Coordinates of C-alpha atoms and ligand atoms in Angstrom, one line a residue:
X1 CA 46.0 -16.5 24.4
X2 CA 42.3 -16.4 23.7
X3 CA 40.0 -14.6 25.8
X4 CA 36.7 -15.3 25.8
X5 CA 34.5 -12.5 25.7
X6 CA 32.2 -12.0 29.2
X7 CA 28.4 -11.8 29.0
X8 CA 26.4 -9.6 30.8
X9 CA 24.7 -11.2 34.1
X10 CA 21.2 -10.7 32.8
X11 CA 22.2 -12.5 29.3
X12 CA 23.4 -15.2 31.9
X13 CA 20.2 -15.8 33.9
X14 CA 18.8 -16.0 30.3
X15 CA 20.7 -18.8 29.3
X16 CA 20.3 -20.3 32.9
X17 CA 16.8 -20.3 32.5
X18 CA 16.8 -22.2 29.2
X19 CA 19.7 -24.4 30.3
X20 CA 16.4 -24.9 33.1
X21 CA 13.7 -25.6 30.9
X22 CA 12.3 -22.2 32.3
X23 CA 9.9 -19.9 30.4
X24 CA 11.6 -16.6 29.8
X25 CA 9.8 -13.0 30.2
X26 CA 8.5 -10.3 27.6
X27 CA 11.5 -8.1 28.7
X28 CA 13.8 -10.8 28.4
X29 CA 12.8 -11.7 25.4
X30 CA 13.3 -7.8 24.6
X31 CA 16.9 -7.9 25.8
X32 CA 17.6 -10.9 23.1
X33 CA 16.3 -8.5 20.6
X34 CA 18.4 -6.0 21.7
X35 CA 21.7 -7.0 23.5
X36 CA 22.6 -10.6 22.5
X37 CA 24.7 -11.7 20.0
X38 CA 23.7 -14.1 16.9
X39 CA 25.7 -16.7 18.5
X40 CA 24.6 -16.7 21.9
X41 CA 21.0 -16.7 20.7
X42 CA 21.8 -19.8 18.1
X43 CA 23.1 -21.9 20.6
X44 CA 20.4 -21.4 23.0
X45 CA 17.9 -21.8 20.2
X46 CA 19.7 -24.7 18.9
X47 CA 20.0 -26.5 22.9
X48 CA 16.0 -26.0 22.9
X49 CA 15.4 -27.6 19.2
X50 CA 17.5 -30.5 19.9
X51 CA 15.8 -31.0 23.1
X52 CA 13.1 -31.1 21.4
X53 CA 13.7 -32.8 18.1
X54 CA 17.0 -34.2 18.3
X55 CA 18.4 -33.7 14.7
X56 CA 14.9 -34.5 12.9
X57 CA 13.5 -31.9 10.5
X58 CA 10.1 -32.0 9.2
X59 CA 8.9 -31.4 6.0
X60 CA 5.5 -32.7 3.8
X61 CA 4.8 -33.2 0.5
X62 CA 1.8 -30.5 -0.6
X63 CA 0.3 -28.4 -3.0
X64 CA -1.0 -25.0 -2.8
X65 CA -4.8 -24.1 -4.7
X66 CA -4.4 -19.6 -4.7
X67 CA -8.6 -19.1 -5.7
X68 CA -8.0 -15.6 -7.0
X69 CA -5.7 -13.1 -6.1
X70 CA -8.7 -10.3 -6.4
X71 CA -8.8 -8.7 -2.8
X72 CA -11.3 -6.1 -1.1
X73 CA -8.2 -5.3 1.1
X74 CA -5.5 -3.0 0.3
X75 CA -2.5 -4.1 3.1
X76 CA 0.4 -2.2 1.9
X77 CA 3.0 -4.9 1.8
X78 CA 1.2 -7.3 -0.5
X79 CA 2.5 -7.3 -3.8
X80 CA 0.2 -10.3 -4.8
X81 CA -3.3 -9.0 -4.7
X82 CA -5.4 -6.9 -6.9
X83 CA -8.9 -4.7 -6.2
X84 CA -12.1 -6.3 -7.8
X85 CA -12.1 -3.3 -10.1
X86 CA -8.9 -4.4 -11.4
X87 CA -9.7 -8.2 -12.3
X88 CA -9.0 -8.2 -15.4
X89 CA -5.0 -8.0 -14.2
X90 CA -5.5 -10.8 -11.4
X91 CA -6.9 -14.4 -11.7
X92 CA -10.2 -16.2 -10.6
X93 CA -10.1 -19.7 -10.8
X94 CA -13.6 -21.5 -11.4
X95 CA -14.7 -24.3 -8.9
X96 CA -13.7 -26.9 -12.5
X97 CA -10.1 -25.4 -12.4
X98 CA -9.6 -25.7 -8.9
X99 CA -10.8 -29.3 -8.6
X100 CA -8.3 -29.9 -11.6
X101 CA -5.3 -29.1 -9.9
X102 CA -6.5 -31.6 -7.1
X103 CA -6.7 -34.0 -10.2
X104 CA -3.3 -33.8 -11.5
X105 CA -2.3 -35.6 -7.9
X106 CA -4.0 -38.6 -8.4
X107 CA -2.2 -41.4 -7.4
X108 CA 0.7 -39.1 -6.3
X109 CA 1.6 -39.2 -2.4
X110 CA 1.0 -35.8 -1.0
X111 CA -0.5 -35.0 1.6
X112 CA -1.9 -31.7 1.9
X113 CA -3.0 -28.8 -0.1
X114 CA -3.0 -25.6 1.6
X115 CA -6.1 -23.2 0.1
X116 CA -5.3 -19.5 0.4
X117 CA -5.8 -16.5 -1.5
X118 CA -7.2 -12.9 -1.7
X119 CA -10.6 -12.0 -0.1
X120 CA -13.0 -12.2 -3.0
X121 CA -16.1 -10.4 -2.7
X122 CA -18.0 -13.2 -4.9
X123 CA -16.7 -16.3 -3.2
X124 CA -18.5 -16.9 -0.5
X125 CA -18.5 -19.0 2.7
X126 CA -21.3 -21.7 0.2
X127 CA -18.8 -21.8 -2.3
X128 CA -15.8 -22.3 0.1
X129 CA -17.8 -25.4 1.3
X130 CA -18.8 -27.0 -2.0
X131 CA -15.0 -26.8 -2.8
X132 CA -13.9 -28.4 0.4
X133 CA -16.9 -31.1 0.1
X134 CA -15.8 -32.0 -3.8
X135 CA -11.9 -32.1 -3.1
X136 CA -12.8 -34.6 0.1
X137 CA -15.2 -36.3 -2.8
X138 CA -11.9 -36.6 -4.9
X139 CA -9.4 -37.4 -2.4
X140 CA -10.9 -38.1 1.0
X141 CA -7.3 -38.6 2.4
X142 CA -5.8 -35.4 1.4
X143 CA -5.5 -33.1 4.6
X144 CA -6.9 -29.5 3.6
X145 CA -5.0 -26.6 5.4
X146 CA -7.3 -23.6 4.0
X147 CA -8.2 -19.8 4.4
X148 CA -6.8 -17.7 6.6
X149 CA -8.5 -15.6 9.5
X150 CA -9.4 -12.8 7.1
X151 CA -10.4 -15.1 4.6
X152 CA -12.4 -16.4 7.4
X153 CA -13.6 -13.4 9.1
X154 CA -15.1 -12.2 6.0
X155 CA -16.6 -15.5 4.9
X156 CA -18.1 -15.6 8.3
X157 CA -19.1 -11.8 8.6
X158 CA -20.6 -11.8 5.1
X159 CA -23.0 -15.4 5.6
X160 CA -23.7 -13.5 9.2
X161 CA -22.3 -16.7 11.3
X162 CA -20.3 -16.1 14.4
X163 CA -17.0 -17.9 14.1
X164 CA -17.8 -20.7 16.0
X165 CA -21.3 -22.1 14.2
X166 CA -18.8 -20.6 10.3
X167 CA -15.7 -22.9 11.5
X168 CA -18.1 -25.7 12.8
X169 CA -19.9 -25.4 9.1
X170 CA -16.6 -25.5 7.3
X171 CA -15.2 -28.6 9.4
X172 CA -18.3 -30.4 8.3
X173 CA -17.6 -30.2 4.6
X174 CA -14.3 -31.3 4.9
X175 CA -11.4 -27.8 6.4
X176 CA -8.7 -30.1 8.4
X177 CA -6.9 -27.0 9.9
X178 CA -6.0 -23.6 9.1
X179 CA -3.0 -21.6 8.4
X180 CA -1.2 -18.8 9.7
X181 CA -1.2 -16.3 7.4
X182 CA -3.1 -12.8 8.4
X183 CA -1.5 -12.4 11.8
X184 CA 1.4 -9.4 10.2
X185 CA 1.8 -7.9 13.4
X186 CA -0.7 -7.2 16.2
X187 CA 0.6 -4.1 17.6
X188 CA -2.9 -2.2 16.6
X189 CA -0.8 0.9 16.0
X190 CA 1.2 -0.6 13.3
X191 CA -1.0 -2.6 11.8
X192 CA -3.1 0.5 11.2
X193 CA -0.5 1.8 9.1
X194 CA 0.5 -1.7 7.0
X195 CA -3.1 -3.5 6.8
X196 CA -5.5 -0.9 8.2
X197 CA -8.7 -2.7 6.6
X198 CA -8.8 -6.0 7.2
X199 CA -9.5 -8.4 10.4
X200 CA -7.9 -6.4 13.3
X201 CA -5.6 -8.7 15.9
X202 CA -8.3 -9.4 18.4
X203 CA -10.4 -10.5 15.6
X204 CA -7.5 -12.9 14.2
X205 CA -7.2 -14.4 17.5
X206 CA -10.8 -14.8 18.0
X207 CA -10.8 -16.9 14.8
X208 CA -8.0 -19.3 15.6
X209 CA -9.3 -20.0 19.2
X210 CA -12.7 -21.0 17.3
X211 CA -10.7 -23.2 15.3
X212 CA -8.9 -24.5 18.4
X213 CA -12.7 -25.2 20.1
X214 CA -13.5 -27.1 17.3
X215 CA -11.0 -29.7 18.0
X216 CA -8.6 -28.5 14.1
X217 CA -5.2 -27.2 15.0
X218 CA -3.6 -24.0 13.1
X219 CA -0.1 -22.3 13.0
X220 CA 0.7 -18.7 13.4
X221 CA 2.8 -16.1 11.3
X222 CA 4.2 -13.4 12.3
X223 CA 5.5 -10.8 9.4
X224 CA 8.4 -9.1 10.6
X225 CA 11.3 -6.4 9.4
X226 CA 9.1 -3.8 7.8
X227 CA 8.2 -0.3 9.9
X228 CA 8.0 -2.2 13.5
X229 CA 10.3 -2.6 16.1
X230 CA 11.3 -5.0 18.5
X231 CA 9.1 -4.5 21.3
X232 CA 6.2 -5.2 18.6
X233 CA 7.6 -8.3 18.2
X234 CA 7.8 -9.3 21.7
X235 CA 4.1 -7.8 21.9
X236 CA 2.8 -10.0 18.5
X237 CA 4.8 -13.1 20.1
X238 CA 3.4 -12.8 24.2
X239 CA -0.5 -13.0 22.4
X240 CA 1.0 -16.1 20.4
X241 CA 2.3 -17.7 23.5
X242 CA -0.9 -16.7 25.8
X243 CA -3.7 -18.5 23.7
X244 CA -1.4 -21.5 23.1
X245 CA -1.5 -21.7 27.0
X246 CA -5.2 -22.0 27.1
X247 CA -5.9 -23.8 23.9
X248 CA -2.8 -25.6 22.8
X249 CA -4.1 -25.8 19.2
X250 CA -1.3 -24.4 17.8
X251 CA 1.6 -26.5 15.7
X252 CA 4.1 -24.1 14.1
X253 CA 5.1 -20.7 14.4
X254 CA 6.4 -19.4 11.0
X255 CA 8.3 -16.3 10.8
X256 CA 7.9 -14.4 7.4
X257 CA 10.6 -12.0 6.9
X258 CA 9.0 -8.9 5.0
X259 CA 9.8 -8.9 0.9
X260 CA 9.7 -5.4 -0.7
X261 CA 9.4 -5.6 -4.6
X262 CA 6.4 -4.3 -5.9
X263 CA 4.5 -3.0 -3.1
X264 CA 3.7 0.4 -1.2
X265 CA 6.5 -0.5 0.9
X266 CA 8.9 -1.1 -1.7
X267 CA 11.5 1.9 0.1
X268 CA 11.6 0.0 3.3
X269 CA 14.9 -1.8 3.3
X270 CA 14.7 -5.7 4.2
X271 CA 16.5 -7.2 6.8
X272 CA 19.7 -9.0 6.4
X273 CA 19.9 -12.6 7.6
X274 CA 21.4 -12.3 10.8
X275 CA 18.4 -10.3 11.9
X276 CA 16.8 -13.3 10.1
X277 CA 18.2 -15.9 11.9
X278 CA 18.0 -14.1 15.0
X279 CA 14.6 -14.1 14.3
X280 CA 14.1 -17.6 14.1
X281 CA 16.6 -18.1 17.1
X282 CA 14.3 -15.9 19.7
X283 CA 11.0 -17.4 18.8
X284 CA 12.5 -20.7 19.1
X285 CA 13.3 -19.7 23.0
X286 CA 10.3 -17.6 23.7
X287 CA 7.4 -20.3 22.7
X288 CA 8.4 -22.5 24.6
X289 CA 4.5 -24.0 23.6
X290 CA 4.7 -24.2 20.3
X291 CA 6.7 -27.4 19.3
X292 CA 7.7 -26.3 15.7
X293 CA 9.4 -23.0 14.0
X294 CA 9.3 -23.4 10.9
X295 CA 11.2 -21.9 7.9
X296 CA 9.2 -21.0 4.5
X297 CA 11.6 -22.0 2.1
X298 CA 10.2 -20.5 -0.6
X299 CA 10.3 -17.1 1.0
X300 CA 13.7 -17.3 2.3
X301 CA 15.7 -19.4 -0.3
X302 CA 17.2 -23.1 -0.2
X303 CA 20.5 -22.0 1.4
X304 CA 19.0 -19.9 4.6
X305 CA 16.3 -22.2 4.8
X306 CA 19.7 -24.8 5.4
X307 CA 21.3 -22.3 8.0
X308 CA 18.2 -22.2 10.0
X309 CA 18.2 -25.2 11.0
X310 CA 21.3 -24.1 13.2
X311 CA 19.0 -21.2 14.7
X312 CA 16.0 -23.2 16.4
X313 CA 13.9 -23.9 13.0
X314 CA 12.7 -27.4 13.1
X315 CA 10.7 -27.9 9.7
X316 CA 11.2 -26.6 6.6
X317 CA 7.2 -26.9 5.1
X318 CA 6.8 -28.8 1.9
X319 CA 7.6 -29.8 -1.9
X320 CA 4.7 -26.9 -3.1
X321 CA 5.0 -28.0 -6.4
X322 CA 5.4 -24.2 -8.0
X323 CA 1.6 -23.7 -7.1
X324 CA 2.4 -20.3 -4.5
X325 CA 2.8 -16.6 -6.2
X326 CA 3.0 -14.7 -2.8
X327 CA 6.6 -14.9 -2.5
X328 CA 7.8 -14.9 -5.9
X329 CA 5.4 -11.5 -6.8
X330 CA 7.2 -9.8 -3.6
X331 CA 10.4 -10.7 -4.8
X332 CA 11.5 -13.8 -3.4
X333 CA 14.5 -15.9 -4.4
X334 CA 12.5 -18.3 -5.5
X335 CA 10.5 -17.2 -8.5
X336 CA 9.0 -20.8 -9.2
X337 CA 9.2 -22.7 -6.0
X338 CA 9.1 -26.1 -6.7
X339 CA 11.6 -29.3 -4.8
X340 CA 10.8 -33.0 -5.3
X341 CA 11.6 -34.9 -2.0
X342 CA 14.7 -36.1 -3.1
X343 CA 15.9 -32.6 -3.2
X344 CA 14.5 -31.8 0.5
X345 CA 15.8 -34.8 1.7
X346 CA 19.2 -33.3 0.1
X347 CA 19.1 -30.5 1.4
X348 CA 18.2 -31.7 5.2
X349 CA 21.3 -33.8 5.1
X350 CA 23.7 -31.2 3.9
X351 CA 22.7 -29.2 6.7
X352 CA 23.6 -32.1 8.9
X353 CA 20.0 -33.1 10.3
X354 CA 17.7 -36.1 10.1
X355 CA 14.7 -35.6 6.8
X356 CA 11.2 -37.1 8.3
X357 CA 8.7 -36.6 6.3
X358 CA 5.4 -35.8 8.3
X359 CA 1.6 -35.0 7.6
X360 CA 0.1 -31.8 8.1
X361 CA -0.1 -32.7 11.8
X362 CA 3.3 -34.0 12.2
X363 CA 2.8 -37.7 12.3
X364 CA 5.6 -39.5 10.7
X365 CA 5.2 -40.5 7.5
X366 CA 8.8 -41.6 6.2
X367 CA 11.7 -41.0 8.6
X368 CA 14.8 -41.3 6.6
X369 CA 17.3 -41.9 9.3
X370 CA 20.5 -40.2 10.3
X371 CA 23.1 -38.4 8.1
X372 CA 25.1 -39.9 5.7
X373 CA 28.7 -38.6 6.4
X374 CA 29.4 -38.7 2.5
X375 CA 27.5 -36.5 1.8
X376 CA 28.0 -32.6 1.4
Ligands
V47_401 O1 -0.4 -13.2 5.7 C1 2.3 -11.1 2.0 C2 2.6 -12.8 3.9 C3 1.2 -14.4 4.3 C4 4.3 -10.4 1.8 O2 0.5 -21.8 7.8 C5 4.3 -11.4 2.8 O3 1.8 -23.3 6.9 C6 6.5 -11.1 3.1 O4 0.8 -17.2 5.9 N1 6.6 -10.1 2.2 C7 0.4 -15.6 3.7 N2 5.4 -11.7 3.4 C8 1.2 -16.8 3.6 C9 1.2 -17.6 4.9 C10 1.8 -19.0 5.0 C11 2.8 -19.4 4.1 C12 3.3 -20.7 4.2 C13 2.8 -21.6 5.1 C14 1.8 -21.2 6.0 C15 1.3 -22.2 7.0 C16 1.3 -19.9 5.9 O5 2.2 -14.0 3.4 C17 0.4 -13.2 4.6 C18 1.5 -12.2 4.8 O6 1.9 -12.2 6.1 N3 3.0 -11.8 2.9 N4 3.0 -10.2 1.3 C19 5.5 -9.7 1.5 N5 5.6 -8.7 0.6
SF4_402 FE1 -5.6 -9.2 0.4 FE2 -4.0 -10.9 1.9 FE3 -2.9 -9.2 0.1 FE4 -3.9 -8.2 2.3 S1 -2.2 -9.7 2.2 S2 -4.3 -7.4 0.2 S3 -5.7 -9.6 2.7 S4 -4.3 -10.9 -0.4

């Protein structure tokens, strides 16, 4: 005989609540964390997704432009970066090299290219602009996701603009949106001890609600399995959920699990993928505002980017075109990350769910239809 093993009552009322459509509390949302299985969070994840998005899973075709990887910051984690007295190990790309990646696109069918980088003491918020105004020059159709918030907040700080007239300036020559990197974890405590120098939380949220104001949407990170726990996870994710009530600006929440090669953190352990996927799971059923979770493929390989989809995640980002060296210099499985969209399209059917590709802002570009039950 099999028995079925009983839940607790308050793991019950959770998965009343979602079976509801209800929003579920901070200590609820601790009590995932803490008490529930991997199963029991996947399939309430899973219930919300498909309510959601049925079996359709986003992805994009894009390119990434990294500036430089010269940095006035020192967070711990970042195995990327390097100070300006050490430039000679890093890179700086000039304003001609940057518009020549945006060349060798022409006539190819992306859609975005996603600007990010290290906080350069010599690129300024004038030379941010001419960049944005001579890609749009190029390629007025290409959507440009660029700079984070301590890109921003620096940029801003530094040309002594608050961060509405610096993001107003910026969508004027040409920024489309922003994206979600800088957020690490807002617990001031922590991030005192893994990013003590750059834009503090408050300050990161200040930046995307500008952003929001200004009519541009943005997605949100959070950094996660390093020195904090799970109540600093609830905390990082209830500040998420709270502007996204007033504003509604954001599009994606993307976990990013923590990689440890090559950094001051390199003797904190990383997490295994259950605590990944639970991850994933439990921010798929505590934002209930955000419509997407998505995956980072090169961050956490082709296969658990495929078993996410089981555990809430609903897009899997983009082709990237081996133009990103943040994952691979921390570590990463994927040391040159690069799929065509024949590949993604692949590897959304194997997992059983429906490719669409989308724009940066999720409208449809291709939808590919249903699975084909042939293939594996
Ligand atoms: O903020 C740095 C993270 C982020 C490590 O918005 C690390 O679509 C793990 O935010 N281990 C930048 N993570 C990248 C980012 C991003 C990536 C893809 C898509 C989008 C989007 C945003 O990378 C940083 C930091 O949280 N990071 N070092 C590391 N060792
Ligand atoms: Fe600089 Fe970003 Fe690395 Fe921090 S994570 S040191 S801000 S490049």
């Amino acid at each position: 005989m099999i028995t079925i093993p009983a839940i607790s009552e308050d793991l019950r009322s959770i998965g009343d609540k979602v079976h509801n459509g209800e929003r579920i509390t901070d200590e609820e949302c601790l009590l995932l964390f803490e008490k529930a299985s991997l199963g029991f969070v996947g399939s309430l994840a899973n219930e919300i997704r498909e309510k959601k998005h049925g079996d359709k899973t986003y992805f994009n075709r894009n390119f990434h432009i990294e500036p430089t990887n010269v940095c006035v910051f020192s967070c711990n984690f970042c195995s990327y970066s390097r100070l300006y007295a050490h430039r000679d190990e890093g890179w700086e790309l000039s304003m001609d090299q940057m518009l020549d990646i945006v060349k060798k696109y022409d006539g190819q069918p992306v859609t975005e290219v996603h600007i990010v980088g290290g906080v350069h003491p010599k690129m300024n918020l004038e030379f941010f602009a001419d960049l944005l105004r001579r890609i749009k020059a190029l390629r007025p159709d290409l959507h440009i996701k660029g700079f984070t918030a301590v890109e921003l907040d620096y940029m801003f700080r530094k040309a002594k603009m608050t961060n509405e007239e610096g993001m107003r300036y910026l969508h004027e020559a040409g920024l489309d949106s922003i994206p979600g990197g800088g957020a690490e974890i807002f617990d001031e405590a922590i991030r005192e001890k893994i990013c003590a120098d750059k834009v503090n939380s408050e300050g990161w949220l200040a930046i995307h609600e500008a952003t929001h104001r200004q009519g541009m949407h943005s997605n949100a990170t959070i950094l996660y399995g390093h020195i904090e726990n799970y109540s600093h996870r609830v905390d990082h994710m209830r500040r998420l959920r709270e502007l996204q009530d007033q504003t509604g600006g954001f599009n994606t929440f993307i976990p990013l699990k923590f990689r440890n090669k090559e950094n001051d953190m390199s003797d904190v352990a990383e997490t295994s993928v259950i605590e990944d996927m639970k991850m994933y799971a439990i921010a798929r059923i505590y934002l209930d505002n955000f419509a997407h979770i998505k995956a980072y493929w090169p961050m956490l390989g082709r296969q658990n980017a495929q078993l996410s989809l089981a555990f809430g995640v609903d897009d899997i980002d983009g082709t990237i075109d081996d133009t990103t060296k943040i994952y691979s210099m921390a570590g990463a499985e994927e040391q040159a990350p690069s799929m065509s969209t024949a590949e993604l399209v692949t590897l959304i059917r194997q997992a059983k769910r429906e490719p669409v590709e989308r724009d940066t802002l999720y409208n449809v570009v291709k939808s590919y239809g249903g699975v084909n039950l042939s293939e594996n």
